[in-house]
Amino acid sequence: MKEMIVEKATEMFLKYGFKSVTMDDIASEMGISKKTIYQHFCNKNDLVEATTLNLFDTISCGVDGIREMGKNSIEEIFIIRSFMMQHLNNETASPFYQLQKFFPKIFSCLRQKQFQKMHGCMHDNLVKGIDNGLFRADINVEFVSRIYFTGLTGVKDNDIFPAEMFAISDLTKQFLEYHLRGIVTPKGLEILEALLEEKSFKSV
């Protein structure tokens, strides 16, 4: 039952927001009493923490699986982006804005975990890309891996990129292109432009 509660809560939090969804909402949606939820979670804060950690673990495992596929560095980045967008319901800004505003400690912990994971993945991706001649050998891997995280999280700032002006899916795609064009070699550029023209990448 605990796992089922976490799964349903995650779905609802991502759709409506971490603040907007109440324990009553979750209980009603599952057809159970609120008391049943409190048998597994002391309060909403505990449930929010459990859902964010569960979501992080799910995405981390998925990313690891993609990295094991043996794709080139450029294609790997696009596949990971598509995977994350699908699992985060296209990651509208509202749920995570609410998480940051109303559950700051949980948000801070999640952000640190995200940085550690993304930094490690991007560091390996860059090294592989350099070794394969797709990324310039003169880039500072440590800097680029960190600026990638900063940029990808920065475009989700609703104050700077308001939702009524920018769709988050378009923002992340544009950021990836912006990022990659700055570090690819001529060989890498050919692969990047070919991927940008593929329907499978245009549609996500």
GROMACS .gro file of C-alpha atoms in nm:
model
  204
    1MET     CA    1   0.000   0.000   0.000
    2LYS     CA    2   0.282   0.240   0.082
    3GLU     CA    3   0.428   0.203  -0.267
    4MET     CA    4   0.085   0.256  -0.421
    5ILE     CA    5   0.039   0.577  -0.223
    6VAL     CA    6   0.377   0.707  -0.333
    7GLU     CA    7   0.300   0.623  -0.696
    8LYS     CA    8  -0.038   0.797  -0.695
    9ALA     CA    9   0.095   1.096  -0.499
   10THR     CA   10   0.381   1.137  -0.746
   11GLU     CA   11   0.140   1.134  -1.037
   12MET     CA   12  -0.086   1.394  -0.877
   13PHE     CA   13   0.194   1.619  -0.750
   14LEU     CA   14   0.349   1.637  -1.097
   15LYS     CA   15   0.014   1.711  -1.257
   16TYR     CA   16  -0.130   1.962  -1.012
   17GLY     CA   17   0.157   2.075  -0.789
   18PHE     CA   18   0.307   1.975  -0.454
   19LYS     CA   19   0.116   2.244  -0.265
   20SER     CA   20  -0.212   2.219  -0.453
   21VAL     CA   21  -0.269   1.847  -0.389
   22THR     CA   22  -0.395   1.765  -0.039
   23MET     CA   23  -0.389   1.439   0.153
   24ASP     CA   24  -0.768   1.433   0.111
   25ASP     CA   25  -0.726   1.458  -0.266
   26ILE     CA   26  -0.491   1.160  -0.272
   27ALA     CA   27  -0.715   0.952  -0.045
   28SER     CA   28  -1.020   1.032  -0.256
   29GLU     CA   29  -0.841   0.949  -0.581
   30MET     CA   30  -0.727   0.613  -0.440
   31GLY     CA   31  -1.058   0.532  -0.277
   32ILE     CA   32  -0.903   0.495   0.067
   33SER     CA   33  -0.931   0.686   0.393
   34LYS     CA   34  -0.688   0.960   0.484
   35LYS     CA   35  -0.614   0.757   0.796
   36THR     CA   36  -0.466   0.484   0.576
   37ILE     CA   37  -0.218   0.732   0.432
   38TYR     CA   38  -0.120   0.849   0.779
   39GLN     CA   39  -0.045   0.490   0.877
   40HIS     CA   40   0.248   0.509   0.637
   41PHE     CA   41   0.339   0.879   0.642
   42CYS     CA   42   0.335   1.106   0.948
   43ASN     CA   43   0.243   1.415   0.748
   44LYS     CA   44   0.237   1.560   0.399
   45ASN     CA   45   0.599   1.668   0.425
   46ASP     CA   46   0.703   1.303   0.469
   47LEU     CA   47   0.495   1.203   0.168
   48VAL     CA   48   0.639   1.480  -0.049
   49GLU     CA   49   0.990   1.374   0.051
   50ALA     CA   50   0.913   1.009  -0.032
   51THR     CA   51   0.771   1.096  -0.372
   52THR     CA   52   1.064   1.317  -0.473
   53LEU     CA   53   1.318   1.054  -0.369
   54ASN     CA   54   1.121   0.785  -0.551
   55LEU     CA   55   1.103   0.999  -0.863
   56PHE     CA   56   1.474   1.074  -0.845
   57ASP     CA   57   1.561   0.703  -0.808
   58THR     CA   58   1.334   0.608  -1.100
   59ILE     CA   59   1.488   0.866  -1.329
   60SER     CA   60   1.842   0.783  -1.217
   61CYS     CA   61   1.792   0.416  -1.300
   62GLY     CA   62   1.648   0.510  -1.639
   63VAL     CA   63   1.940   0.740  -1.715
   64ASP     CA   64   2.187   0.466  -1.621
   65GLY     CA   65   2.009   0.232  -1.860
   66ILE     CA   66   2.037   0.484  -2.143
   67ARG     CA   67   2.406   0.534  -2.075
   68GLU     CA   68   2.457   0.159  -2.113
   69MET     CA   69   2.306   0.163  -2.463
   70GLY     CA   70   2.637   0.269  -2.614
   71LYS     CA   71   2.504   0.569  -2.808
   72ASN     CA   72   2.736   0.850  -2.912
   73SER     CA   73   2.758   1.141  -2.669
   74ILE     CA   74   2.531   1.373  -2.867
   75GLU     CA   75   2.251   1.123  -2.922
   76GLU     CA   76   2.277   1.010  -2.560
   77ILE     CA   77   2.202   1.362  -2.436
   78PHE     CA   78   1.889   1.388  -2.651
   79ILE     CA   79   1.761   1.045  -2.546
   80ILE     CA   80   1.811   1.130  -2.178
   81ARG     CA   81   1.623   1.457  -2.225
   82SER     CA   82   1.330   1.279  -2.392
   83PHE     CA   83   1.321   1.018  -2.115
   84MET     CA   84   1.315   1.281  -1.843
   85MET     CA   85   1.044   1.485  -2.012
   86GLN     CA   86   0.822   1.177  -2.041
   87HIS     CA   87   0.866   1.084  -1.675
   88LEU     CA   88   0.809   1.438  -1.551
   89ASN     CA   89   0.489   1.498  -1.751
   90ASN     CA   90   0.683   1.743  -1.971
   91GLU     CA   91   0.800   1.904  -1.648
   92THR     CA   92   0.578   2.207  -1.628
   93ALA     CA   93   0.734   2.468  -1.402
   94SER     CA   94   0.445   2.492  -1.154
   95PRO     CA   95   0.495   2.170  -0.951
   96PHE     CA   96   0.863   2.235  -0.893
   97TYR     CA   97   0.807   2.603  -0.825
   98GLN     CA   98   0.565   2.494  -0.553
   99LEU     CA   99   0.818   2.243  -0.423
  100GLN     CA  100   1.083   2.513  -0.397
  101LYS     CA  101   0.848   2.765  -0.232
  102PHE     CA  102   0.660   2.546   0.014
  103PHE     CA  103   0.905   2.260   0.077
  104PRO     CA  104   1.245   2.434   0.054
  105LYS     CA  105   1.444   2.172   0.249
  106ILE     CA  106   1.316   1.891   0.028
  107PHE     CA  107   1.381   2.099  -0.283
  108SER     CA  108   1.736   2.175  -0.171
  109CYS     CA  109   1.807   1.807  -0.104
  110LEU     CA  110   1.661   1.707  -0.441
  111ARG     CA  111   1.861   1.974  -0.623
  112GLN     CA  112   2.184   1.851  -0.463
  113LYS     CA  113   2.108   1.495  -0.569
  114GLN     CA  114   2.024   1.614  -0.918
  115PHE     CA  115   2.351   1.804  -0.943
  116GLN     CA  116   2.560   1.510  -0.828
  117LYS     CA  117   2.390   1.278  -1.075
  118MET     CA  118   2.385   1.517  -1.370
  119HIS     CA  119   2.738   1.638  -1.310
  120GLY     CA  120   2.873   1.282  -1.309
  121CYS     CA  121   2.676   1.185  -1.620
  122MET     CA  122   2.776   1.495  -1.813
  123HIS     CA  123   3.140   1.464  -1.711
  124ASP     CA  124   3.152   1.109  -1.852
  125ASN     CA  125   2.955   1.215  -2.159
  126LEU     CA  126   3.200   1.495  -2.235
  127VAL     CA  127   3.506   1.275  -2.191
  128LYS     CA  128   3.356   1.013  -2.421
  129GLY     CA  129   3.266   1.280  -2.675
  130ILE     CA  130   3.619   1.418  -2.675
  131ASP     CA  131   3.767   1.070  -2.711
  132ASN     CA  132   3.538   1.003  -3.009
  133GLY     CA  133   3.617   1.332  -3.177
  134LEU     CA  134   3.268   1.478  -3.135
  135PHE     CA  135   3.355   1.744  -2.877
  136ARG     CA  136   3.650   1.982  -2.889
  137ALA     CA  137   3.953   1.860  -2.699
  138ASP     CA  138   4.022   2.208  -2.557
  139ILE     CA  139   3.700   2.240  -2.354
  140ASN     CA  140   3.720   2.253  -1.976
  141VAL     CA  141   3.521   1.942  -1.886
  142GLU     CA  142   3.463   2.045  -1.526
  143PHE     CA  143   3.335   2.388  -1.627
  144VAL     CA  144   3.113   2.264  -1.910
  145SER     CA  145   2.954   1.990  -1.698
  146ARG     CA  146   2.865   2.246  -1.431
  147ILE     CA  147   2.742   2.514  -1.671
  148TYR     CA  148   2.523   2.250  -1.834
  149PHE     CA  149   2.347   2.186  -1.504
  150THR     CA  150   2.318   2.559  -1.437
  151GLY     CA  151   2.168   2.625  -1.778
  152LEU     CA  152   1.927   2.332  -1.779
  153THR     CA  153   1.789   2.428  -1.438
  154GLY     CA  154   1.800   2.799  -1.521
  155VAL     CA  155   1.566   2.775  -1.819
  156LYS     CA  156   1.303   2.635  -1.579
  157ASP     CA  157   1.299   2.959  -1.379
  158ASN     CA  158   0.949   3.087  -1.441
  159ASP     CA  159   1.044   3.444  -1.350
  160ILE     CA  160   1.299   3.457  -1.632
  161PHE     CA  161   1.122   3.227  -1.878
  162PRO     CA  162   0.748   3.274  -1.806
  163ALA     CA  163   0.528   2.984  -1.913
  164GLU     CA  164   0.302   3.210  -2.119
  165MET     CA  165   0.602   3.297  -2.337
  166PHE     CA  166   0.802   2.973  -2.338
  167ALA     CA  167   0.703   2.606  -2.339
  168ILE     CA  168   0.940   2.407  -2.116
  169SER     CA  169   0.984   2.134  -2.378
  170ASP     CA  170   1.098   2.393  -2.633
  171LEU     CA  171   1.326   2.560  -2.380
  172THR     CA  172   1.514   2.242  -2.292
  173LYS     CA  173   1.550   2.149  -2.660
  174GLN     CA  174   1.679   2.494  -2.750
  175PHE     CA  175   1.918   2.488  -2.456
  176LEU     CA  176   2.061   2.151  -2.566
  177GLU     CA  177   2.122   2.282  -2.916
  178TYR     CA  178   2.276   2.601  -2.777
  179HIS     CA  179   2.498   2.398  -2.543
  180LEU     CA  180   2.612   2.145  -2.801
  181ARG     CA  181   2.686   2.394  -3.077
  182GLY     CA  182   2.938   2.556  -2.845
  183ILE     CA  183   3.143   2.241  -2.788
  184VAL     CA  184   3.110   2.017  -3.096
  185THR     CA  185   3.377   1.954  -3.356
  186PRO     CA  186   3.288   1.963  -3.728
  187LYS     CA  187   3.227   1.587  -3.702
  188GLY     CA  188   3.002   1.638  -3.402
  189LEU     CA  189   2.816   1.920  -3.577
  190GLU     CA  190   2.718   1.686  -3.861
  191ILE     CA  191   2.568   1.442  -3.611
  192LEU     CA  192   2.392   1.719  -3.419
  193GLU     CA  193   2.230   1.870  -3.727
  194ALA     CA  194   2.124   1.528  -3.852
  195LEU     CA  195   1.958   1.457  -3.516
  196LEU     CA  196   1.782   1.794  -3.516
  197GLU     CA  197   1.628   1.703  -3.851
  198GLU     CA  198   1.500   1.363  -3.737
  199LYS     CA  199   1.126   1.353  -3.671
  200SER     CA  200   1.174   1.145  -3.357
  201PHE     CA  201   1.374   1.427  -3.202
  202LYS     CA  202   1.162   1.708  -3.343
  203SER     CA  203   0.848   1.572  -3.182
  204VAL     CA  204   0.973   1.569  -2.822
   0.00000   0.00000   0.00000
